[in-house]
Structure formats: C-alpha cells, structure tokens
Amino acid sequence: MQPSAPRRHREPPRSWWTRFLDFMELSSPEGRWGLGLVLGLLVIGFWPLLLLAVLDVSGAPRKVLVALGPASICLGFALLILVCGYRYGESLRWSRAQTWGLAALFLGMGLAGGAGLWFSEG
C-alpha cells in the first residue's frame, strides 16, 4: 500500500463582504475601530434629520429637529477631529491647540448654523 499524499487544509470561500473589508484595509482591529468610529459619528450627526424624515411633526418639535441637524453633524466632526488629533496628532503635525481650535471651529459652525435655522424656521 502506498502512503497517501498529505491533505492540505483548504480555507472556506470568503464572502464578498470579507473581500471588501480586506480591499478597504478594514479587516485589522485598527480598521474595524476606525469603521466603527465613522459609523458612530454618522449616527450622532444625522439622527435629528432621520427623525425629521420619519416623523411627521410641526411646530416646536420641527424647529428643534431642523436646528439640531447641522449642530449634531458639526458636533460629530468636532469629536472626530479630537479623536484623530489625539491619536494621530504627531504624524499629522497638529499641536493640541490646533486640534482643540479646529474642534471649536466646527462646534461654533454647528451652533451658528443651528441658531440660524432655528430663527428662520417659521
């Protein structure tokens, strides 16, 4: 009897989602963390506009949701800037003051946009 050839372990076929994550370099723990951060910021930023689209509201609740739209989007960007500034500030050549200044700029833009929409919403 002849010895049989060693069997090779074959990996199961990878799904299109796994191939996509590998292609986008999101299969590592750092990539997954970054993807979770971006998705979380999208939820933070766009929840008032999603509620406005789903709910049929008028009056004061509509004013609040319309005004919270740009404010929450800019708040999400400010949080993203703070996280990236603290994690990657040295490689981006950002000082702590630049990071906080840019975050404050986005927060101010969001508040100004929200206030403008609050007062213009009739």
Coordinates of N, CA and C in Angstrom, one line a residue:
M1 N 0.8 -1.2 0.0 CA 0.0 0.0 0.0 C 0.9 1.2 0.0
Q2 N 0.6 2.2 -0.8 CA 1.3 3.4 -0.9 C 0.8 4.4 0.1
P3 N 1.7 5.2 0.6 CA 1.3 6.2 1.6 C 0.5 7.3 0.8
S4 N -0.6 7.7 1.4 CA -1.4 8.8 0.7 C -0.7 10.1 0.9
A5 N -1.0 11.0 -0.1 CA -0.4 12.3 -0.1 C -1.1 13.1 1.1
P6 N -0.3 13.9 1.7 CA -0.8 14.7 2.8 C -1.9 15.7 2.3
R7 N -3.0 15.8 3.1 CA -4.1 16.6 2.7 C -3.8 18.0 3.2
R8 N -4.1 18.9 2.3 CA -3.9 20.3 2.6 C -5.2 20.9 3.2
H9 N -5.1 21.7 4.2 CA -6.2 22.4 4.8 C -6.7 23.5 3.9
R10 N -7.9 23.4 3.4 CA -8.4 24.4 2.5 C -9.3 25.4 3.3
E11 N -9.1 26.7 3.1 CA -9.9 27.7 3.7 C -11.3 27.7 3.0
P12 N -12.3 28.0 3.8 CA -13.6 28.1 3.1 C -13.6 29.4 2.2
P13 N -14.5 29.4 1.2 CA -14.5 30.6 0.3 C -14.9 31.8 1.1
R14 N -14.3 32.9 0.8 CA -14.5 34.1 1.5 C -15.7 34.8 0.9
S15 N -16.5 35.5 1.7 CA -17.7 36.2 1.2 C -17.3 37.5 0.6
W16 N -18.2 38.1 -0.1 CA -17.9 39.4 -0.8 C -17.6 40.4 0.3
W17 N -18.3 40.4 1.4 CA -18.1 41.4 2.5 C -16.6 41.3 3.0
T18 N -16.2 40.0 3.3 CA -14.8 39.9 3.8 C -13.8 40.3 2.8
R19 N -14.0 40.0 1.5 CA -13.1 40.5 0.4 C -13.1 42.0 0.4
F20 N -14.3 42.7 0.5 CA -14.4 44.1 0.5 C -13.7 44.7 1.7
L21 N -13.8 44.1 2.9 CA -13.1 44.7 4.0 C -11.6 44.5 3.9
D22 N -11.1 43.5 3.3 CA -9.7 43.3 3.0 C -9.2 44.3 2.0
F23 N -10.0 44.6 1.0 CA -9.7 45.5 -0.1 C -9.6 46.9 0.5
M24 N -10.5 47.3 1.4 CA -10.5 48.6 2.0 C -9.6 48.7 3.2
E25 N -8.9 47.6 3.5 CA -7.9 47.6 4.6 C -8.6 47.8 6.0
L26 N -9.8 47.2 6.1 CA -10.6 47.4 7.3 C -10.8 46.1 8.1
S27 N -10.0 45.1 7.7 CA -10.1 43.8 8.4 C -9.2 43.7 9.7
S28 N -8.3 44.7 9.9 CA -7.5 44.7 11.1 C -8.3 45.3 12.2
P29 N -7.8 45.1 13.5 CA -8.5 45.8 14.6 C -8.6 47.3 14.5
E30 N -7.5 47.9 14.0 CA -7.5 49.4 13.9 C -8.5 49.8 12.8
G31 N -8.6 49.0 11.7 CA -9.5 49.3 10.7 C -11.0 49.2 11.1
R32 N -11.2 48.2 11.9 CA -12.6 48.0 12.5 C -12.9 49.1 13.4
W33 N -11.9 49.5 14.2 CA -12.2 50.6 15.2 C -12.5 51.9 14.4
G34 N -11.8 52.2 13.3 CA -12.0 53.4 12.5 C -13.3 53.3 11.8
L35 N -13.7 52.1 11.3 CA -15.0 52.0 10.7 C -16.1 52.2 11.7
G36 N -16.0 51.7 12.9 CA -17.0 51.9 14.0 C -17.1 53.3 14.4
L37 N -15.9 54.0 14.4 CA -15.9 55.4 14.8 C -16.7 56.2 13.7
V38 N -16.4 56.0 12.5 CA -17.1 56.7 11.4 C -18.6 56.4 11.4
L39 N -19.0 55.2 11.6 CA -20.4 54.8 11.6 C -21.1 55.5 12.9
G40 N -20.4 55.4 14.0 CA -20.9 56.1 15.2 C -21.1 57.6 15.0
L41 N -20.2 58.2 14.4 CA -20.3 59.7 14.1 C -21.4 60.0 13.1
L42 N -21.6 59.1 12.2 CA -22.8 59.3 11.3 C -24.1 59.2 12.0
V43 N -24.2 58.3 13.0 CA -25.4 58.1 13.8 C -25.6 59.4 14.6
I44 N -24.5 59.8 15.3 CA -24.5 61.1 16.1 C -24.9 62.3 15.2
G45 N -24.4 62.3 14.0 CA -24.6 63.5 13.2 C -25.9 63.6 12.6
F46 N -26.5 62.5 12.1 CA -27.7 62.5 11.3 C -29.0 62.0 12.0
W47 N -28.9 61.7 13.3 CA -30.2 61.3 13.9 C -31.3 62.3 13.9
P48 N -31.0 63.6 14.1 CA -32.2 64.5 14.0 C -32.8 64.6 12.6
L49 N -32.0 64.5 11.6 CA -32.5 64.6 10.2 C -33.3 63.3 9.9
L50 N -32.8 62.2 10.4 CA -33.5 60.9 10.2 C -34.9 60.9 10.9
L51 N -34.9 61.4 12.1 CA -36.2 61.6 12.8 C -37.1 62.5 12.1
L52 N -36.6 63.6 11.6 CA -37.4 64.6 10.8 C -38.0 63.9 9.6
A53 N -37.2 63.0 9.0 CA -37.7 62.4 7.8 C -38.8 61.3 8.1
V54 N -38.6 60.7 9.2 CA -39.6 59.6 9.6 C -40.8 60.1 10.3
L55 N -40.7 61.1 11.2 CA -41.8 61.6 11.9 C -42.5 62.8 11.2
D56 N -43.7 62.9 11.3 CA -44.5 64.0 10.7 C -44.8 65.0 11.9
V57 N -43.9 65.9 12.1 CA -44.0 66.8 13.2 C -44.1 68.2 12.7
S58 N -44.7 69.1 13.4 CA -44.7 70.5 13.1 C -44.6 71.3 14.4
G59 N -44.4 72.6 14.2 CA -44.3 73.5 15.4 C -42.9 73.4 16.0
A60 N -42.9 73.5 17.3 CA -41.6 73.5 18.1 C -40.8 72.2 17.9
P61 N -41.4 71.0 17.9 CA -40.5 69.8 17.6 C -39.8 69.9 16.3
R62 N -40.5 70.4 15.3 CA -39.9 70.5 13.9 C -38.7 71.5 14.0
K63 N -38.9 72.6 14.7 CA -37.8 73.6 14.8 C -36.6 73.0 15.5
V64 N -36.9 72.2 16.5 CA -35.8 71.6 17.3 C -35.0 70.7 16.4
L65 N -35.7 69.8 15.7 CA -35.0 68.8 14.8 C -34.3 69.5 13.7
V66 N -34.9 70.5 13.1 CA -34.2 71.2 12.0 C -33.0 71.9 12.5
A67 N -33.0 72.5 13.7 CA -31.9 73.2 14.2 C -30.8 72.2 14.7
L68 N -31.2 71.1 15.2 CA -30.2 70.1 15.6 C -29.5 69.4 14.5
G69 N -30.0 69.5 13.3 CA -29.3 68.8 12.1 C -27.9 69.3 12.0
P70 N -27.6 70.5 11.6 CA -26.2 70.9 11.4 C -25.4 71.0 12.7
A71 N -26.1 71.2 13.8 CA -25.4 71.2 15.1 C -24.8 69.8 15.4
S72 N -25.6 68.8 15.2 CA -25.2 67.5 15.6 C -24.1 67.0 14.5
I73 N -24.3 67.4 13.3 CA -23.3 67.0 12.3 C -22.0 67.6 12.6
C74 N -21.9 68.9 12.9 CA -20.7 69.5 13.3 C -20.1 69.0 14.6
L75 N -21.0 68.6 15.5 CA -20.5 68.0 16.8 C -19.8 66.7 16.5
G76 N -20.4 65.9 15.5 CA -19.7 64.7 15.1 C -18.4 64.9 14.5
F77 N -18.3 65.9 13.7 CA -17.0 66.3 13.1 C -16.0 66.8 14.2
A78 N -16.5 67.5 15.1 CA -15.6 68.0 16.2 C -15.1 66.8 17.0
L79 N -15.9 65.8 17.3 CA -15.5 64.6 18.0 C -14.4 63.9 17.2
L80 N -14.7 63.8 15.9 CA -13.7 63.1 15.0 C -12.4 63.8 15.0
I81 N -12.4 65.1 15.0 CA -11.2 65.9 15.0 C -10.4 65.6 16.3
L82 N -11.1 65.6 17.4 CA -10.5 65.4 18.7 C -9.9 64.0 18.8
V83 N -10.6 63.0 18.3 CA -10.1 61.7 18.4 C -8.9 61.5 17.5
C84 N -9.0 62.0 16.3 CA -7.8 61.9 15.3 C -6.7 62.8 15.8
G85 N -6.9 63.9 16.3 CA -5.9 64.8 16.8 C -5.1 64.2 18.0
Y86 N -5.8 63.5 18.9 CA -5.1 62.9 20.0 C -4.4 61.6 19.6
R87 N -5.0 60.9 18.7 CA -4.4 59.6 18.3 C -3.2 59.8 17.3
Y88 N -3.5 60.7 16.3 CA -2.5 60.8 15.2 C -2.0 62.2 15.0
G89 N -2.1 63.0 16.1 CA -1.6 64.4 16.0 C -0.2 64.6 15.7
E90 N 0.7 63.7 16.2 CA 2.1 63.9 15.9 C 2.4 63.6 14.4
S91 N 1.8 62.6 13.9 CA 2.0 62.3 12.4 C 1.4 63.3 11.5
L92 N 0.3 63.9 12.0 CA -0.4 65.0 11.2 C 0.3 66.3 11.5
R93 N 1.2 66.4 12.4 CA 1.9 67.6 12.8 C 0.9 68.7 13.3
W94 N -0.1 68.2 14.2 CA -1.0 69.0 14.8 C -0.6 69.2 16.3
S95 N -0.7 70.4 16.8 CA -0.5 70.6 18.2 C -1.8 70.4 18.9
R96 N -1.8 70.3 20.2 CA -3.0 70.2 21.0 C -3.9 71.4 20.8
A97 N -3.3 72.6 20.7 CA -4.0 73.8 20.5 C -4.7 73.8 19.1
Q98 N -4.0 73.3 18.1 CA -4.6 73.3 16.8 C -5.8 72.3 16.8
T99 N -5.6 71.2 17.4 CA -6.7 70.2 17.5 C -7.9 70.8 18.2
W100 N -7.7 71.4 19.3 CA -8.9 72.0 20.1 C -9.4 73.2 19.3
G101 N -8.6 73.9 18.6 CA -9.1 75.1 17.8 C -10.0 74.6 16.7
L102 N -9.5 73.6 16.0 CA -10.3 73.1 14.9 C -11.6 72.5 15.3
A103 N -11.6 71.8 16.5 CA -12.8 71.2 17.0 C -13.8 72.3 17.4
A104 N -13.2 73.4 18.1 CA -14.1 74.5 18.5 C -14.6 75.2 17.3
L105 N -13.9 75.3 16.2 CA -14.4 75.9 14.9 C -15.6 75.2 14.4
F106 N -15.5 73.8 14.4 CA -16.6 73.0 13.9 C -17.8 73.1 14.8
L107 N -17.6 73.1 16.1 CA -18.6 73.3 17.1 C -19.3 74.7 16.9
G108 N -18.5 75.7 16.7 CA -19.1 77.0 16.5 C -19.9 77.1 15.3
M109 N -19.4 76.5 14.2 CA -20.2 76.5 12.9 C -21.5 75.8 13.1
G110 N -21.5 74.7 13.8 CA -22.7 73.9 14.1 C -23.7 74.7 14.9
L111 N -23.2 75.4 15.9 CA -24.1 76.2 16.7 C -24.7 77.4 15.9
A112 N -23.8 78.0 15.1 CA -24.3 79.1 14.3 C -25.3 78.7 13.3
G113 N -25.0 77.5 12.6 CA -26.0 77.0 11.7 C -27.3 76.6 12.3
G114 N -27.2 76.0 13.5 CA -28.4 75.6 14.2 C -29.2 76.8 14.6
A115 N -28.6 77.8 15.1 CA -29.3 79.0 15.5 C -29.9 79.7 14.3
G116 N -29.2 79.7 13.2 CA -29.8 80.3 12.0 C -31.0 79.6 11.6
L117 N -31.0 78.3 11.6 CA -32.1 77.5 11.1 C -33.3 77.6 12.2
W118 N -32.9 77.7 13.4 CA -34.0 77.9 14.5 C -34.8 79.1 14.3
F119 N -34.1 80.2 14.0 CA -34.8 81.5 13.8 C -35.4 81.7 12.5
S120 N -34.9 80.9 11.5 CA -35.5 81.1 10.1 C -36.7 80.1 9.9
E121 N -36.8 79.1 10.8 CA -37.9 78.1 10.6 C -39.2 78.8 11.1
G122 N -40.1 78.9 10.3 CA -41.4 79.6 10.6 C -42.4 78.7 11.0

